[in-house]
PDB file of C-alpha atoms in Angstrom:
ATOM      1  CA  MET A 128      82.075  12.476   0.075  1.00 59.00           C
ATOM      2  CA  THR A 129      83.316   8.932   0.618  1.00 81.00           C
ATOM      3  CA  ARG A 130      83.593   6.235  -1.970  1.00 89.00           C
ATOM      4  CA  LYS A 131      82.796   2.610  -1.141  1.00 92.00           C
ATOM      5  CA  HIS A 132      84.168  -0.272  -3.201  1.00 92.00           C
ATOM      6  CA  ILE A 133      82.217  -3.541  -3.312  1.00 91.00           C
ATOM      7  CA  SER A 134      83.776  -6.856  -4.328  1.00 87.00           C
ATOM      8  CA  SER A 135      82.102 -10.131  -5.234  1.00 81.00           C
ATOM      9  CA  GLY A 136      85.295 -12.032  -4.450  1.00 80.00           C
ATOM     10  CA  SER A 137      85.750 -12.902  -8.121  1.00 77.00           C
ATOM     11  CA  PRO A 138      89.399 -13.320  -9.115  1.00 78.00           C
ATOM     12  CA  PHE A 139      88.649 -11.166 -12.184  1.00 78.00           C
ATOM     13  CA  GLU A 140      88.361  -8.099  -9.947  1.00 78.00           C
ATOM     14  CA  SER A 141      91.741  -8.442  -8.265  1.00 80.00           C
ATOM     15  CA  ASN A 142      93.505  -9.672 -11.418  1.00 87.00           C
ATOM     16  CA  ILE A 143      92.234  -6.820 -13.584  1.00 86.00           C
ATOM     17  CA  GLY A 144      91.979  -4.104 -10.913  1.00 86.00           C
ATOM     18  CA  TYR A 145      88.336  -3.102 -10.653  1.00 87.00           C
ATOM     19  CA  SER A 146      85.391  -3.342  -8.247  1.00 86.00           C
ATOM     20  CA  ARG A 147      82.108  -5.181  -8.755  1.00 90.00           C
ATOM     21  CA  ALA A 148      80.439  -1.946  -7.705  1.00 95.00           C
ATOM     22  CA  VAL A 149      81.308   1.521  -6.498  1.00 95.00           C
ATOM     23  CA  VAL A 150      79.051   3.659  -4.329  1.00 97.00           C
ATOM     24  CA  ASP A 151      79.711   7.341  -4.909  1.00 95.00           C
ATOM     25  CA  GLY A 152      77.281   9.867  -3.483  1.00 94.00           C
ATOM     26  CA  ASP A 153      73.675   8.906  -4.177  1.00 96.00           C
ATOM     27  CA  TYR A 154      74.538   6.334  -6.847  1.00 97.00           C
ATOM     28  CA  VAL A 155      75.913   2.832  -7.123  1.00 98.00           C
ATOM     29  CA  PHE A 156      77.682   1.878 -10.326  1.00 98.00           C
ATOM     30  CA  VAL A 157      77.731  -1.882 -10.905  1.00 97.00           C
ATOM     31  CA  ALA A 158      80.426  -3.083 -13.296  1.00 95.00           C
ATOM     32  CA  GLY A 159      79.658  -5.221 -16.295  1.00 94.00           C
ATOM     33  CA  THR A 160      78.607  -8.484 -14.677  1.00 95.00           C
ATOM     34  CA  THR A 161      78.636 -11.862 -16.389  1.00 95.00           C
ATOM     35  CA  GLY A 162      76.814 -15.086 -15.687  1.00 96.00           C
ATOM     36  CA  TYR A 163      79.587 -16.664 -13.641  1.00 94.00           C
ATOM     37  CA  ASP A 164      78.616 -18.178 -10.318  1.00 94.00           C
ATOM     38  CA  TYR A 165      81.554 -16.616  -8.483  1.00 85.00           C
ATOM     39  CA  ARG A 166      81.398 -19.051  -5.566  1.00 86.00           C
ATOM     40  CA  ALA A 167      81.890 -22.080  -7.828  1.00 91.00           C
ATOM     41  CA  MET A 168      83.564 -20.202 -10.728  1.00 89.00           C
ATOM     42  CA  THR A 169      81.236 -21.947 -13.165  1.00 96.00           C
ATOM     43  CA  ILE A 170      79.099 -20.572 -15.971  1.00 97.00           C
ATOM     44  CA  ALA A 171      76.056 -22.117 -17.658  1.00 98.00           C
ATOM     45  CA  ASP A 172      76.028 -22.773 -21.400  1.00 97.00           C
ATOM     46  CA  ASP A 173      72.544 -21.241 -21.807  1.00 97.00           C
ATOM     47  CA  VAL A 174      72.251 -17.462 -22.289  1.00 98.00           C
ATOM     48  CA  VAL A 175      68.995 -17.257 -20.284  1.00 98.00           C
ATOM     49  CA  ALA A 176      70.624 -19.042 -17.334  1.00 98.00           C
ATOM     50  CA  GLN A 177      73.591 -16.684 -17.662  1.00 98.00           C
ATOM     51  CA  ALA A 178      71.258 -13.664 -17.615  1.00 98.00           C
ATOM     52  CA  GLU A 179      69.603 -14.977 -14.450  1.00 98.00           C
ATOM     53  CA  GLN A 180      73.003 -15.427 -12.773  1.00 98.00           C
ATOM     54  CA  CYS A 181      74.039 -11.924 -13.889  1.00 98.00           C
ATOM     55  CA  PHE A 182      71.083 -10.511 -11.985  1.00 98.00           C
ATOM     56  CA  ILE A 183      71.790 -12.660  -8.924  1.00 97.00           C
ATOM     57  CA  ASN A 184      75.334 -11.258  -8.898  1.00 96.00           C
ATOM     58  CA  ILE A 185      74.097  -7.705  -9.485  1.00 97.00           C
ATOM     59  CA  GLY A 186      71.460  -8.061  -6.762  1.00 98.00           C
ATOM     60  CA  GLU A 187      74.111  -9.016  -4.216  1.00 96.00           C
ATOM     61  CA  ALA A 188      76.176  -5.940  -5.106  1.00 96.00           C
ATOM     62  CA  LEU A 189      73.138  -3.656  -4.982  1.00 98.00           C
ATOM     63  CA  ALA A 190      72.099  -5.019  -1.583  1.00 97.00           C
ATOM     64  CA  GLU A 191      75.587  -4.432  -0.172  1.00 96.00           C
ATOM     65  CA  ALA A 192      75.388  -0.875  -1.497  1.00 97.00           C
ATOM     66  CA  GLY A 193      72.037  -0.228   0.208  1.00 96.00           C
ATOM     67  CA  SER A 194      70.120  -0.319  -3.058  1.00 98.00           C
ATOM     68  CA  GLY A 195      68.013  -2.740  -5.059  1.00 98.00           C
ATOM     69  CA  PHE A 196      66.525  -3.464  -8.455  1.00 98.00           C
ATOM     70  CA  GLU A 197      63.706  -0.944  -8.010  1.00 98.00           C
ATOM     71  CA  GLN A 198      66.346   1.822  -7.760  1.00 98.00           C
ATOM     72  CA  VAL A 199      68.054   0.953 -11.070  1.00 98.00           C
ATOM     73  CA  VAL A 200      68.005   3.949 -13.433  1.00 98.00           C
ATOM     74  CA  ARG A 201      70.181   2.661 -16.308  1.00 98.00           C
ATOM     75  CA  VAL A 202      71.092  -0.732 -17.697  1.00 98.00           C
ATOM     76  CA  HIS A 203      73.463  -1.819 -20.463  1.00 98.00           C
ATOM     77  CA  TYR A 204      73.090  -5.292 -21.938  1.00 98.00           C
ATOM     78  CA  ILE A 205      76.054  -6.657 -23.887  1.00 98.00           C
ATOM     79  CA  PHE A 206      75.486  -9.795 -25.969  1.00 98.00           C
ATOM     80  CA  THR A 207      77.885 -11.798 -28.086  1.00 98.00           C
ATOM     81  CA  ASP A 208      74.982 -12.739 -30.395  1.00 98.00           C
ATOM     82  CA  ARG A 209      72.096 -10.344 -31.071  1.00 97.00           C
ATOM     83  CA  ARG A 210      69.774 -13.329 -31.613  1.00 98.00           C
ATOM     84  CA  ASP A 211      69.980 -14.089 -27.864  1.00 98.00           C
ATOM     85  CA  HIS A 212      68.428 -10.766 -26.838  1.00 97.00           C
ATOM     86  CA  GLU A 213      64.748 -11.625 -27.102  1.00 98.00           C
ATOM     87  CA  ALA A 214      65.096 -14.937 -25.231  1.00 98.00           C
ATOM     88  CA  CYS A 215      66.289 -12.938 -22.185  1.00 98.00           C
ATOM     89  CA  TRP A 216      63.384 -10.484 -22.082  1.00 98.00           C
ATOM     90  CA  PRO A 217      61.472 -12.426 -19.392  1.00 98.00           C
ATOM     91  CA  VAL A 218      64.546 -12.352 -17.127  1.00 98.00           C
ATOM     92  CA  PHE A 219      64.992  -8.613 -17.704  1.00 98.00           C
ATOM     93  CA  ARG A 220      61.319  -8.002 -16.938  1.00 98.00           C
ATOM     94  CA  LYS A 221      61.520 -10.154 -13.766  1.00 98.00           C
ATOM     95  CA  TYR A 222      64.274  -8.011 -12.263  1.00 98.00           C
ATOM     96  CA  LEU A 223      63.729  -4.570 -13.834  1.00 98.00           C
ATOM     97  CA  GLY A 224      60.050  -4.506 -14.815  1.00 98.00           C
ATOM     98  CA  LYS A 225      59.120  -2.236 -11.910  1.00 98.00           C
ATOM     99  CA  ALA A 226      62.078   0.140 -12.249  1.00 98.00           C
ATOM    100  CA  ARG A 227      61.889   0.358 -16.060  1.00 98.00           C
ATOM    101  CA  PRO A 228      65.357   1.930 -16.382  1.00 98.00           C
ATOM    102  CA  ALA A 229      66.810   3.532 -19.460  1.00 98.00           C
ATOM    103  CA  ALA A 230      68.341   0.645 -21.417  1.00 98.00           C
ATOM    104  CA  THR A 231      70.843   0.051 -24.193  1.00 98.00           C
ATOM    105  CA  MET A 232      71.792  -3.226 -25.866  1.00 98.00           C
ATOM    106  CA  PHE A 233      75.203  -3.783 -27.459  1.00 97.00           C
ATOM    107  CA  VAL A 234      76.700  -6.679 -29.404  1.00 98.00           C
ATOM    108  CA  ALA A 235      80.398  -7.262 -28.771  1.00 98.00           C
ATOM    109  CA  GLY A 236      82.987  -9.879 -28.020  1.00 97.00           C
ATOM    110  CA  LEU A 237      83.430 -10.620 -24.316  1.00 96.00           C
ATOM    111  CA  ALA A 238      86.534 -11.601 -22.353  1.00 91.00           C
ATOM    112  CA  ASP A 239      85.807 -15.344 -22.334  1.00 93.00           C
ATOM    113  CA  GLU A 240      84.169 -17.346 -25.128  1.00 95.00           C
ATOM    114  CA  LYS A 241      81.877 -18.990 -22.538  1.00 97.00           C
ATOM    115  CA  MET A 242      80.320 -15.606 -21.742  1.00 97.00           C
ATOM    116  CA  LYS A 243      77.196 -14.848 -23.780  1.00 98.00           C
ATOM    117  CA  ILE A 244      75.928 -11.799 -21.882  1.00 98.00           C
ATOM    118  CA  GLU A 245      77.244  -9.069 -19.623  1.00 98.00           C
ATOM    119  CA  ILE A 246      75.016  -6.603 -17.763  1.00 98.00           C
ATOM    120  CA  GLU A 247      75.960  -3.255 -16.223  1.00 98.00           C
ATOM    121  CA  VAL A 248      73.617  -1.130 -14.082  1.00 98.00           C
ATOM    122  CA  THR A 249      73.519   2.240 -12.354  1.00 98.00           C
ATOM    123  CA  ALA A 250      71.151   2.679  -9.425  1.00 98.00           C
ATOM    124  CA  ARG A 251      70.208   5.182  -6.764  1.00 98.00           C
ATOM    125  CA  VAL A 252      71.226   4.350  -3.213  1.00 96.00           C
ATOM    126  CA  GLY A 253      68.490   4.115  -0.582  1.00 82.00           C
TER     127      GLY A 253
END
């Protein structure tokens, strides 16, 4: 079995030593993904805009892996403030409403104070 590493080109990946996603067998594991626009290295102040950008970043990784949002089987949402969770529901539903994966929400500090949300998914390939 071969393993495929997927990079977004974010400096975080090379500096820390991880991949945006890893395809292993029938699954793709997408790392915790924040709302940074990796091309511009900017991040919105608004948590809903960050959630949207998280899914744009995740979607690019899934596509490169030969997968998509409808193949997502698990999602972890990590917020810095639990009060932000409900405001993001429409974004979650937009991207994962058809797949309806198993989901868990955490509240924790993130690596950068600008980050308000981080999303991690596991999906089937193909």
